[in-house]
GROMACS .gro file of C-alpha atoms in nm:
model
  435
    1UNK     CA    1 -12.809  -3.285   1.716
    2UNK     CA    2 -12.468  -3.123   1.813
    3UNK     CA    3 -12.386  -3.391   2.031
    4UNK     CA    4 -12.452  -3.625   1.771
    5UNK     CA    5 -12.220  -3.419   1.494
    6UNK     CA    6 -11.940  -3.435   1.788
    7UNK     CA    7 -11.964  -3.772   1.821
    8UNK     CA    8 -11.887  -3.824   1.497
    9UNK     CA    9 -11.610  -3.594   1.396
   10UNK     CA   10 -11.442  -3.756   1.720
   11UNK     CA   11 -11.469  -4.088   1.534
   12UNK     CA   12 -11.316  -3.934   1.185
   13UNK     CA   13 -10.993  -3.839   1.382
   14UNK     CA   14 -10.977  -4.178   1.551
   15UNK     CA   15 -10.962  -4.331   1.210
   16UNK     CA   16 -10.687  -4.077   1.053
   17UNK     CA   17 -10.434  -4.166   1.435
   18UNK     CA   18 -10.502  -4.504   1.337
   19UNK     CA   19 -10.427  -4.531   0.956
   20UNK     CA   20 -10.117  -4.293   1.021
   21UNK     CA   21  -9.937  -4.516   1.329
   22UNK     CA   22  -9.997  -4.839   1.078
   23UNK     CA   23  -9.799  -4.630   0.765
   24UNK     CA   24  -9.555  -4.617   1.045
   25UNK     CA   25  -9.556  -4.926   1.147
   26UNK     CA   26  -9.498  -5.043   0.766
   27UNK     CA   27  -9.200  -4.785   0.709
   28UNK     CA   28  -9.036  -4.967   1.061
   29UNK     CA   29  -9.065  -5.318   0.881
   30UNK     CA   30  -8.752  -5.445   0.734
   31UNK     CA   31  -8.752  -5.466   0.409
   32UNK     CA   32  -8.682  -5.784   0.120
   33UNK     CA   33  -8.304  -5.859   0.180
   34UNK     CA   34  -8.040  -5.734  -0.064
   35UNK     CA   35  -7.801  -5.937  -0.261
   36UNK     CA   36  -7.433  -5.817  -0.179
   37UNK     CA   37  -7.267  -5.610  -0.451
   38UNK     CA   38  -7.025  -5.819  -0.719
   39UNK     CA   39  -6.717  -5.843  -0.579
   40UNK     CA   40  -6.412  -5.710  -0.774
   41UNK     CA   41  -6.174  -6.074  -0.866
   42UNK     CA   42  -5.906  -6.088  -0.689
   43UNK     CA   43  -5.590  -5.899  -0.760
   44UNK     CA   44  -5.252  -5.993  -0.697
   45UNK     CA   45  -5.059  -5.848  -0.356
   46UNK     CA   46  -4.888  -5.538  -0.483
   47UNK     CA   47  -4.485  -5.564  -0.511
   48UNK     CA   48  -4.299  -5.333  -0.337
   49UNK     CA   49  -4.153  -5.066  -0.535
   50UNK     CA   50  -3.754  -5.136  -0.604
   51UNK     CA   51  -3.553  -4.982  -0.400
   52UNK     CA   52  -3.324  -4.756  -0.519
   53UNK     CA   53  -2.910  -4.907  -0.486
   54UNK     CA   54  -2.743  -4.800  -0.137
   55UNK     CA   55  -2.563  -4.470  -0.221
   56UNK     CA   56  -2.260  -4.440   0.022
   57UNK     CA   57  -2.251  -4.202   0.258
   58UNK     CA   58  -2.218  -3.856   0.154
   59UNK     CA   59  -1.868  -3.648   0.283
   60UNK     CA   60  -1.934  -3.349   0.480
   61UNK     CA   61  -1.807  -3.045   0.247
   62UNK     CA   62  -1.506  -2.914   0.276
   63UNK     CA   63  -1.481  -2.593   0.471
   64UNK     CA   64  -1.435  -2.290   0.254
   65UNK     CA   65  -1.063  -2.133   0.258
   66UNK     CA   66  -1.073  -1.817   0.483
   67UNK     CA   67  -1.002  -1.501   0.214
   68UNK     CA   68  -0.649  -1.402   0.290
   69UNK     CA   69  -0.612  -1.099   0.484
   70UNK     CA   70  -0.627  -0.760   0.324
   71UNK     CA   71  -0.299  -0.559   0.327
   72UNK     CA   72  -0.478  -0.318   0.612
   73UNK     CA   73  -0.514  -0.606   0.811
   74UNK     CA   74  -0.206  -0.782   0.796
   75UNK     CA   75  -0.027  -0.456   0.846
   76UNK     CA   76  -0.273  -0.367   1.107
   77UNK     CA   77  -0.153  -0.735   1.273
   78UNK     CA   78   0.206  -0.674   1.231
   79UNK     CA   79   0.210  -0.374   1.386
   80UNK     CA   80  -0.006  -0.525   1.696
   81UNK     CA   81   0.301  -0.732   1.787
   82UNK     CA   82   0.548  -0.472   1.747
   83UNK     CA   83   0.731  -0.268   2.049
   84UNK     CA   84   0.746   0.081   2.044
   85UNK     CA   85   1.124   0.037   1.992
   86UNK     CA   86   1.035  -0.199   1.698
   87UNK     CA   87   0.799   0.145   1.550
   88UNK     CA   88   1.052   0.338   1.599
   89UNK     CA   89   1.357   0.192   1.408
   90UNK     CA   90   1.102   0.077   1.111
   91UNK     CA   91   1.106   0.472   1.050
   92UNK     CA   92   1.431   0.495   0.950
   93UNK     CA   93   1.598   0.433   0.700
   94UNK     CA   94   2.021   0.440   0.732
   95UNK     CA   95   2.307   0.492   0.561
   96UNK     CA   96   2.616   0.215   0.620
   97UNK     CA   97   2.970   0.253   0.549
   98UNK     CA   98   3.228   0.087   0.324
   99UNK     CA   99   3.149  -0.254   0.074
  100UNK     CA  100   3.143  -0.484   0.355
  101UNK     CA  101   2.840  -0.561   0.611
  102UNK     CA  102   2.967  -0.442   0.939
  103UNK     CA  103   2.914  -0.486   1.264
  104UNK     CA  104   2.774  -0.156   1.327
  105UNK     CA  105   2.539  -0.215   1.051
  106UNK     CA  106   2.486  -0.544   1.220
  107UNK     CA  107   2.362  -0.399   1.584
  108UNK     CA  108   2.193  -0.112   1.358
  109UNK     CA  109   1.935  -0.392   1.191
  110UNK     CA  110   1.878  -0.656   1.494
  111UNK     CA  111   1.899  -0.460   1.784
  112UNK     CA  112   1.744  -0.144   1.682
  113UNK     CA  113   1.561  -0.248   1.381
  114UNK     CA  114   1.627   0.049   1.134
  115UNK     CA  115   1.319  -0.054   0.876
  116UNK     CA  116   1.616   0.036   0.587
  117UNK     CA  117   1.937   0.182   0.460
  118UNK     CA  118   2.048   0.329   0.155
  119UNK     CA  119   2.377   0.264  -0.043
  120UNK     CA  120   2.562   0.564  -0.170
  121UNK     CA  121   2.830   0.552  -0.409
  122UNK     CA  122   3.113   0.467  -0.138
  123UNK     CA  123   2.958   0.134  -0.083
  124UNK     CA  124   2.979  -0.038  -0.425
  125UNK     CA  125   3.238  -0.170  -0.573
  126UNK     CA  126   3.151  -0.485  -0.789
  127UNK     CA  127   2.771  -0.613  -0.872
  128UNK     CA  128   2.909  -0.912  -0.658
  129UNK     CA  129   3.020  -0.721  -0.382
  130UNK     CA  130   2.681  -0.514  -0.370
  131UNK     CA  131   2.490  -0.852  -0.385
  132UNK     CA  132   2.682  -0.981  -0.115
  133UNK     CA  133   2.679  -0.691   0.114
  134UNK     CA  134   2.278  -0.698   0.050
  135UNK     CA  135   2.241  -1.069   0.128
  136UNK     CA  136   2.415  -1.042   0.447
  137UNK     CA  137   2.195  -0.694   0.575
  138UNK     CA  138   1.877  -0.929   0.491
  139UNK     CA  139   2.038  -1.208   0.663
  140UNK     CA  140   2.064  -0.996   1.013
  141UNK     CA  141   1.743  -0.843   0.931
  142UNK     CA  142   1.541  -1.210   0.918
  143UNK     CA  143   1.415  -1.146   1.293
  144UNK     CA  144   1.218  -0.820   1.247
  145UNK     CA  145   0.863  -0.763   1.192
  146UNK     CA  146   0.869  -0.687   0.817
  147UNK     CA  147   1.144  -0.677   0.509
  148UNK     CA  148   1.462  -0.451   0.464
  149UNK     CA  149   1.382  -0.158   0.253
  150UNK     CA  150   1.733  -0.180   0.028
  151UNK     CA  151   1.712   0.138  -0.154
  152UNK     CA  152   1.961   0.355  -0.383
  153UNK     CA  153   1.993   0.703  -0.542
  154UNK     CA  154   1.995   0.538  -0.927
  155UNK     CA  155   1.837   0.817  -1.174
  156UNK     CA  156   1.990   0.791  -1.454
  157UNK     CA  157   2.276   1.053  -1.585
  158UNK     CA  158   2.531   1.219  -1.335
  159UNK     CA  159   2.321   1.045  -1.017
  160UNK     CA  160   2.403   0.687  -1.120
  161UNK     CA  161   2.527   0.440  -0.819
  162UNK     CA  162   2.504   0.089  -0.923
  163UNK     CA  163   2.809  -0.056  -1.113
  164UNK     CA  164   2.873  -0.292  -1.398
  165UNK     CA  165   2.633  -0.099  -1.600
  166UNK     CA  166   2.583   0.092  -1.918
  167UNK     CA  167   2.542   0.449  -1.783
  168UNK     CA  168   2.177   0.527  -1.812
  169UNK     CA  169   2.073   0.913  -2.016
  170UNK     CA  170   1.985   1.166  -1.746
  171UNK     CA  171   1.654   1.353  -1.687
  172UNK     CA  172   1.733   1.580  -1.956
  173UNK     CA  173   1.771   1.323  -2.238
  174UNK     CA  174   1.443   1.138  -2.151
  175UNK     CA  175   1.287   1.479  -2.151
  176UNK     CA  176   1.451   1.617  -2.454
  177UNK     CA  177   1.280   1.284  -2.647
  178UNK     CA  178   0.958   1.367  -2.549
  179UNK     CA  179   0.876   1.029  -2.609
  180UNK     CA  180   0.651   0.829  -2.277
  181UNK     CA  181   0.711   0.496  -2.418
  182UNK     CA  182   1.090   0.545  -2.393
  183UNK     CA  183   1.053   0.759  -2.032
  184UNK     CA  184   0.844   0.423  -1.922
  185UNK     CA  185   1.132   0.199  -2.106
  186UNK     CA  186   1.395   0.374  -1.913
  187UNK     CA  187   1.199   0.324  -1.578
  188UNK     CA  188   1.146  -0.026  -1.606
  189UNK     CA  189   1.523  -0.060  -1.701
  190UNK     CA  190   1.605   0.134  -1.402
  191UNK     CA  191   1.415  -0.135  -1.195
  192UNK     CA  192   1.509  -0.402  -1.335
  193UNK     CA  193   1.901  -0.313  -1.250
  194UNK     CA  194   1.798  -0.215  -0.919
  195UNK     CA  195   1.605  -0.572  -0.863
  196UNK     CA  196   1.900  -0.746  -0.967
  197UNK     CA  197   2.126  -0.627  -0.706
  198UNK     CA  198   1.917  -0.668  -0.417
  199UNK     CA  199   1.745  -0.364  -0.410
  200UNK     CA  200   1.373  -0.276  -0.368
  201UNK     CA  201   1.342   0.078  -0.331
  202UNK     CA  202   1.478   0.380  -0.628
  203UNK     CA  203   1.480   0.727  -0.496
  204UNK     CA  204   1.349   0.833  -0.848
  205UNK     CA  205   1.207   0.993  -1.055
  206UNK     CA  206   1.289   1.366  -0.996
  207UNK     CA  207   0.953   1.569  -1.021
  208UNK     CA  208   1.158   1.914  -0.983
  209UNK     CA  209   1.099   2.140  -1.302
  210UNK     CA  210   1.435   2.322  -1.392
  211UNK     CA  211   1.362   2.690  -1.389
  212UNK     CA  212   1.613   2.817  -1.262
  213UNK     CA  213   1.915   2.797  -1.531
  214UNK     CA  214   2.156   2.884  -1.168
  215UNK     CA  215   1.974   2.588  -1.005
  216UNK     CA  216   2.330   2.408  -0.864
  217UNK     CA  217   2.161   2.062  -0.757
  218UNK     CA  218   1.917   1.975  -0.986
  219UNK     CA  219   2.005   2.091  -1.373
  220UNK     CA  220   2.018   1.781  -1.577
  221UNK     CA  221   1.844   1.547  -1.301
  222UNK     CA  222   1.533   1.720  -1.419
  223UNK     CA  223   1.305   1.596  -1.720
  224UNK     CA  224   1.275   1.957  -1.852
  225UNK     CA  225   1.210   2.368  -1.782
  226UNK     CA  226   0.835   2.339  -1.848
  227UNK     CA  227   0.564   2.127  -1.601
  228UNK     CA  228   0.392   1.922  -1.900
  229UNK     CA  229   0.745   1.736  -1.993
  230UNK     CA  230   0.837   1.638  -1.632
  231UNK     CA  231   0.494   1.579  -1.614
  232UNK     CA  232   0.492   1.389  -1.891
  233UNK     CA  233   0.809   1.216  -1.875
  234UNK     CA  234   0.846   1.171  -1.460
  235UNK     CA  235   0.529   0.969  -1.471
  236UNK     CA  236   0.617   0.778  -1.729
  237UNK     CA  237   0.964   0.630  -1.532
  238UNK     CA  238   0.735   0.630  -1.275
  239UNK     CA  239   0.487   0.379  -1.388
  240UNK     CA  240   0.770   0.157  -1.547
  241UNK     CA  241   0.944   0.160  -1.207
  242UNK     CA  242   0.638   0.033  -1.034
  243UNK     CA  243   0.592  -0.209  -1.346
  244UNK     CA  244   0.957  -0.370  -1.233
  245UNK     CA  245   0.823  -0.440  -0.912
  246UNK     CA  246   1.065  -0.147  -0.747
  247UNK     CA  247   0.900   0.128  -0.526
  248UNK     CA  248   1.000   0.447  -0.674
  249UNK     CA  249   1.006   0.766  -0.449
  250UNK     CA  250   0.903   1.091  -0.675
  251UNK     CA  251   1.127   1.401  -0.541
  252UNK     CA  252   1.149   1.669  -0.404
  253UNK     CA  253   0.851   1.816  -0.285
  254UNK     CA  254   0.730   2.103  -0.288
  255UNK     CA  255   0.996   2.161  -0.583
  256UNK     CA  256   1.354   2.245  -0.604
  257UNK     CA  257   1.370   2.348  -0.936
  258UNK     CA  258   1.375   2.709  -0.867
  259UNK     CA  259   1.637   2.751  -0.603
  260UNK     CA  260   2.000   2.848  -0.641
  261UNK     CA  261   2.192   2.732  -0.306
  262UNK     CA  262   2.259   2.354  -0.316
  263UNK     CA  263   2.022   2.222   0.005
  264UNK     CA  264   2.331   1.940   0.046
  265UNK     CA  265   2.535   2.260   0.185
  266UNK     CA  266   2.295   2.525   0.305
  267UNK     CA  267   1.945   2.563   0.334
  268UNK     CA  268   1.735   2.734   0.008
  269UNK     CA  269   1.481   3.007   0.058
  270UNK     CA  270   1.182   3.032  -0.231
  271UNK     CA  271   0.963   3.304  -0.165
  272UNK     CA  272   0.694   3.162  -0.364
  273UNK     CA  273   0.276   3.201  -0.306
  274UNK     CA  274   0.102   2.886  -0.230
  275UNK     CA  275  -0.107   2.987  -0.574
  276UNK     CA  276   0.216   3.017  -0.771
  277UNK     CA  277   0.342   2.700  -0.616
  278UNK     CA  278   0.006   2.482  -0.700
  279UNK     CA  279  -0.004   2.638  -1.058
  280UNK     CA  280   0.349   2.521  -1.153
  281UNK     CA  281   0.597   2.306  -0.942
  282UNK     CA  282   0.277   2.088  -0.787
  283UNK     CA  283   0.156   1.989  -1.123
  284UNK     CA  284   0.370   1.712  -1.181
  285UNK     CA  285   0.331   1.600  -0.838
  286UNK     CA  286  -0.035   1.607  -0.850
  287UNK     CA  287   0.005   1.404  -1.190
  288UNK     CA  288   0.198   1.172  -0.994
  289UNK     CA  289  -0.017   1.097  -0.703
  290UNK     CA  290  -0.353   1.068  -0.949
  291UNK     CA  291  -0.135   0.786  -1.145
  292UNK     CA  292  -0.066   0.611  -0.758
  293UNK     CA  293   0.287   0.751  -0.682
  294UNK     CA  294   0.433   0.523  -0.357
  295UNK     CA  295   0.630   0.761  -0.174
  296UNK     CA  296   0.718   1.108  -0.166
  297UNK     CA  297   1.029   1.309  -0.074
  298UNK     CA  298   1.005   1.645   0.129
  299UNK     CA  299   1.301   1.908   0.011
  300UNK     CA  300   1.478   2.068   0.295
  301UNK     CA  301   1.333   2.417   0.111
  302UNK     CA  302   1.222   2.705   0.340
  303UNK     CA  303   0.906   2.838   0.151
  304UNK     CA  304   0.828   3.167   0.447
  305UNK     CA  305   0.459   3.242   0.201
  306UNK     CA  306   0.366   2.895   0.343
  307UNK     CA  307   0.578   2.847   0.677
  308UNK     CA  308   0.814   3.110   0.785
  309UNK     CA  309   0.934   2.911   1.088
  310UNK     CA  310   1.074   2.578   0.928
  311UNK     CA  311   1.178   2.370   0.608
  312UNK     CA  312   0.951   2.180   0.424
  313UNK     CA  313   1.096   1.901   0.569
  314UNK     CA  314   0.981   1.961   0.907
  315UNK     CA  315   0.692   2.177   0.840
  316UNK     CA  316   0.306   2.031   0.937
  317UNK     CA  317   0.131   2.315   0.672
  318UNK     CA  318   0.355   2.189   0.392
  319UNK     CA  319   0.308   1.788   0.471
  320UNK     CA  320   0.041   1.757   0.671
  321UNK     CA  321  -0.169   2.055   0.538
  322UNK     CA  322  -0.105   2.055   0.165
  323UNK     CA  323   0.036   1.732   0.080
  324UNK     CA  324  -0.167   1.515   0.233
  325UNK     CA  325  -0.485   1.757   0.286
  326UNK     CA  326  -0.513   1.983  -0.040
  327UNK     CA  327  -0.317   1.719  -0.300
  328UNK     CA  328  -0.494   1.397  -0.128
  329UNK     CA  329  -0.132   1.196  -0.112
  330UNK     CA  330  -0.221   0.906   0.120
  331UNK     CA  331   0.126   0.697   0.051
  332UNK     CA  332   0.437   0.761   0.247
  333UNK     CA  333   0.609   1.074   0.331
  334UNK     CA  334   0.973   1.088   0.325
  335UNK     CA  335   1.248   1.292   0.395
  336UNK     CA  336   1.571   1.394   0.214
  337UNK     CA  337   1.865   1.367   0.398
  338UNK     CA  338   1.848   1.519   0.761
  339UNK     CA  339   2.259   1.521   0.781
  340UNK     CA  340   2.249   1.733   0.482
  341UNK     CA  341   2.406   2.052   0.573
  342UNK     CA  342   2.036   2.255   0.550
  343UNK     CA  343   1.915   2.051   0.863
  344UNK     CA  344   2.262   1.999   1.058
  345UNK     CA  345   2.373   2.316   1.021
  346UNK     CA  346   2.067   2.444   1.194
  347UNK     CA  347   1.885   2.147   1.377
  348UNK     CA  348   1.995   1.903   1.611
  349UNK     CA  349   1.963   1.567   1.433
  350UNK     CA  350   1.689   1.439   1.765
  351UNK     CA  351   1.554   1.787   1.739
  352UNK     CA  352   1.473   1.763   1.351
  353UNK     CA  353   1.350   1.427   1.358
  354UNK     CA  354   1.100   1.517   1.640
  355UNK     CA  355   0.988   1.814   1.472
  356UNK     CA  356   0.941   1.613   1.111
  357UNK     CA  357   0.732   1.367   1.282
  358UNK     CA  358   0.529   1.568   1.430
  359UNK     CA  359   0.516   1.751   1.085
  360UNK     CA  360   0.359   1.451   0.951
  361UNK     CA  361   0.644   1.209   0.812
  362UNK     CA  362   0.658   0.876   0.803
  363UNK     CA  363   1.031   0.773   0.740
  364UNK     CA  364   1.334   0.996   0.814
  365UNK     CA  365   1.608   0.943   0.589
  366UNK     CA  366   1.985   0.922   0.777
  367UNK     CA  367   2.282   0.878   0.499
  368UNK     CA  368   2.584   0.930   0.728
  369UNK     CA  369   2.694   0.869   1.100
  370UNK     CA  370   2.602   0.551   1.304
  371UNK     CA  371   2.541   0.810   1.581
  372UNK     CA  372   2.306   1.019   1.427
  373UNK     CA  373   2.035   0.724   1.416
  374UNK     CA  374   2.156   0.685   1.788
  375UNK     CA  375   2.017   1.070   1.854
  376UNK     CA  376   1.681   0.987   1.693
  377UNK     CA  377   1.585   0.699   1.844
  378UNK     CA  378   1.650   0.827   2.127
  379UNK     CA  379   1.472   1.151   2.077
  380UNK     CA  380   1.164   0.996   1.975
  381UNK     CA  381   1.168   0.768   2.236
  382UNK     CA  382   1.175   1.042   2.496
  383UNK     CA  383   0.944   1.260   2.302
  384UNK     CA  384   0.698   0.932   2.303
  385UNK     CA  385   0.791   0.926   2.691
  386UNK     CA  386   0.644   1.271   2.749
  387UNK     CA  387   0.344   1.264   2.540
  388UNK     CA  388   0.502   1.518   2.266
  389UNK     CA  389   0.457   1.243   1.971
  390UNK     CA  390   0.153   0.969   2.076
  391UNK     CA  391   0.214   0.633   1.989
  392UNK     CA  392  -0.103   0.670   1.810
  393UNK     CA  393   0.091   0.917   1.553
  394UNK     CA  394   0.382   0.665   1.564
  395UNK     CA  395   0.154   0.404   1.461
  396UNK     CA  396   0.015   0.569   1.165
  397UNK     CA  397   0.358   0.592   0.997
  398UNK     CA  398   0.414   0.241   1.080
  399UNK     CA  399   0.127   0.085   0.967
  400UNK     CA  400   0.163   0.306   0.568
  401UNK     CA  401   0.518   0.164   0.606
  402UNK     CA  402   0.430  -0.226   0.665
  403UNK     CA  403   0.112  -0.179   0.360
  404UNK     CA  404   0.368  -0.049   0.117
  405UNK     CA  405   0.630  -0.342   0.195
  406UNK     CA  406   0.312  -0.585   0.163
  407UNK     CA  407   0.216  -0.399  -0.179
  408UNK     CA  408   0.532  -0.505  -0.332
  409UNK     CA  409   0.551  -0.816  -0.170
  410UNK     CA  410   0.888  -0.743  -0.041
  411UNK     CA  411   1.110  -1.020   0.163
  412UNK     CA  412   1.422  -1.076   0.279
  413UNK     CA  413   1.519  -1.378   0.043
  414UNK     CA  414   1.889  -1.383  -0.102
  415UNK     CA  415   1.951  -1.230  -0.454
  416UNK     CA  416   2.210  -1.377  -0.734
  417UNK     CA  417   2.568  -1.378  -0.577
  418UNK     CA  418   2.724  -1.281  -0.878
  419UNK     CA  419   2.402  -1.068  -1.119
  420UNK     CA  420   2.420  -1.146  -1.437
  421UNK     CA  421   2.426  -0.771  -1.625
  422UNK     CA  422   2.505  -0.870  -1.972
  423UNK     CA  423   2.145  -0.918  -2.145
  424UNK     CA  424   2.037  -0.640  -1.901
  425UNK     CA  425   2.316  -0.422  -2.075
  426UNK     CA  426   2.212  -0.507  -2.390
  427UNK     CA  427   1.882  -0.392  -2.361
  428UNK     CA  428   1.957  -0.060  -2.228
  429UNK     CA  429   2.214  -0.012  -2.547
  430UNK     CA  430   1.936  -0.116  -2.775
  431UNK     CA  431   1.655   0.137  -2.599
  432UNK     CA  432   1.876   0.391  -2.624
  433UNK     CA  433   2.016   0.333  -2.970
  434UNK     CA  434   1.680   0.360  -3.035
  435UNK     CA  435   1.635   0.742  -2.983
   0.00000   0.00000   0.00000
């Protein structure tokens, strides 16, 4: 019985091998054939799309202009091709004798290269003969590193030096009006006489406050007795100076206005506090450097509260120390005359010159003597020599020198032979006529 029951479920799975390989079989069979799908008609070959028209070639750009040079820099290149002999002379400016260019002016600009001179009254004659005498100093100057400073002593009043002009009001008169528009009227009249004969540079205004009614030197030069009028009134000529494209050089710091010996013929003592000093004669000068004064002149002043040893003039704690350091004046330092008889009766002209570098200024002024600018060049080239004065300091001076030229865009080019002073004449009548 079981055999037979095996014998027949081995027969059942024989059946289900066989019925599954023949569904395979009929899955392997190709099926009915298939039509191919429609084709789409036929379209037309697809055109190119236009091209657009041949542009030329574009140009390469042109290269951007290099920015010009700053003033830093071009002063900064000047004074790389400079000698030291070159340095030296561009720190001085000279005085020259009589109303025609001489010769010793002549070796004075090209072969020691004085960086300026200064006409006094002894050296005009005619606006043609100043204009002349100018061209020719700019002439001989053409082969220096930078411009002639042409400067002049042309305040206004009792200090007046150019000719052929209507005499300008003095300190006093501007002050007395107490009006800035005519102060700044007067200054840009003042440059604009200066520009037409040639000159570039106005030892004005005067920043000394009168107080002192025995005060010999200054007096009427001044704006007034009180610090807001000069303060008021010096800036004012100031600014209209700078307006006429003239460099004006405020004076004379740290105040004469309270002394009563003439510095031209001995030297003043003021034995002032630096507190008393800063709270009246160093306001207008403070004024002055906030509004962008130029230049500054150093008095030949001994002030013994600040430096018992030397003047002003020569005196590091008084230029270096206050000046520049406590009032923040970064223009250039000046000084007044070193042959005036408060230096030369008690310096050496080399020795002074030494000792006002040293202190800190950048030009030294010398009015009178051909052999006087001989002494200090040759001082300061000996003091270079030792390593007294670095060419560094040197340097320093130069390069504010060559950036205040550059400021004012000063050259050497010819002015008018003969100036024309008559519309210039007019105005001042008509400015004054007006207060």
């Amino acid at each position: 019985m079981r055999k037979k029951l095996l014998m027949i479920m081995l027969a059942s799975a024989l059946m289900v091998g066989l019925t599954s390989s023949c569904a395979k079989h009929n899955l392997a069979e190709p099926s009915e054939p298939t039509q191919p799908a429609e084709q789409p008609a036929e379209q037309p070959a697809e055109q190119p799309a236009e091209q657009p028209a041949e542009q030329p070639d574009e140009q390469p750009a042109e290269p951007a202009e290099p920015a010009p040079p700053t003033p830093e820099e071009q002063a900064a290149k000047t004074l790389a091709s400079m000698t030291l002999n070159e340095k030296l002379g561009a720190m001085i400016i000279a005085g020259v004798d009589g109303t025609k260019a001489s010769a010793s002016a002549r070796r004075m600009i090209e072969r020691q290269h004085v960086g300026g001179v200064i006409f006094y009254g002894n050296n005009v004659k005619t606006p043609a003969t100043v204009a002349a005498y100018v061209n020719q100093l700019k002439a001989w100057n053409k082969g220096n590193a930078s411009p002639l400073l042409v400067t002049v002593d042309e305040e206004g009043g009792r200090v007046s030096r150019l000719p052929g002009l209507v005499k300008f009001p003095s300190g006093r008169v501007v002050g007395d009006s107490g009006d800035r528009a005519y102060a700044s009227q007067i200054g840009g009249l003042l440059g604009q006489a200066s520009k037409t004969m040639g000159f570039n540079v106005d030892f004005a205004p005067v920043l000394d406050i009168n107080s002192n009614p025995d005060n010999p030197v200054i007096g009427d030069r001044s704006f007034g007795a009180t610090a807001e009028v000069v303060t008021q009134m010096g800036t004012a000529v100031m600014d209209g100076l700078q307006a006429a494209g003239v460099i004006p050089v405020v004076k004379h710091f740290p105040g004469h206005g309270d002394t009563s010996v003439d510095s031209h013929l001995e030297l003043p003592v003021v034995n002032k506090s630096l507190k008393q000093l800063q709270a009246f004669e160093w306001v207008p000068f403070r004024a002055a450097i906030k509004e962008g004064a130029d230049a500054v002149m150093i008095a030949h002043i001994l002030f013994p509260k600040i430096d018992k040893d030397v003047p002003a003039s020569l005196s590091r704690a008084i230029i270096t120390d206050e000046l520049r350091g406590e009032l923040g004046f970064k223009g250039v330092v000046m000084t007044d005359d070193l042959t005036m008889g408060a230096i030369s009766d008690h310096y050496g002209m080399g020795e002074a010159a030494v000792l006002s570098v040293k202190a800190g200024s950048d030009i030294l002024l010398v009015a009178h003597e051909y052999e006087n600018v001989d002494a200090i060049l040759a001082a300061l080239t000996n003091s270079v020599a030792r390593g007294d004065i670095s060419e560094a300091r040197i340097d320093e001076s130069v390069k504010r020198i060559l950036m205040l030229k550059q400021k004012y865009k000063l050259s050497d080019a010819k002015t008018s032979s003969i100036p024309d002073l008559s519309a210039l004449n007019d105005e001042i009548r008509k400015v004054e006529a007006s207060y």
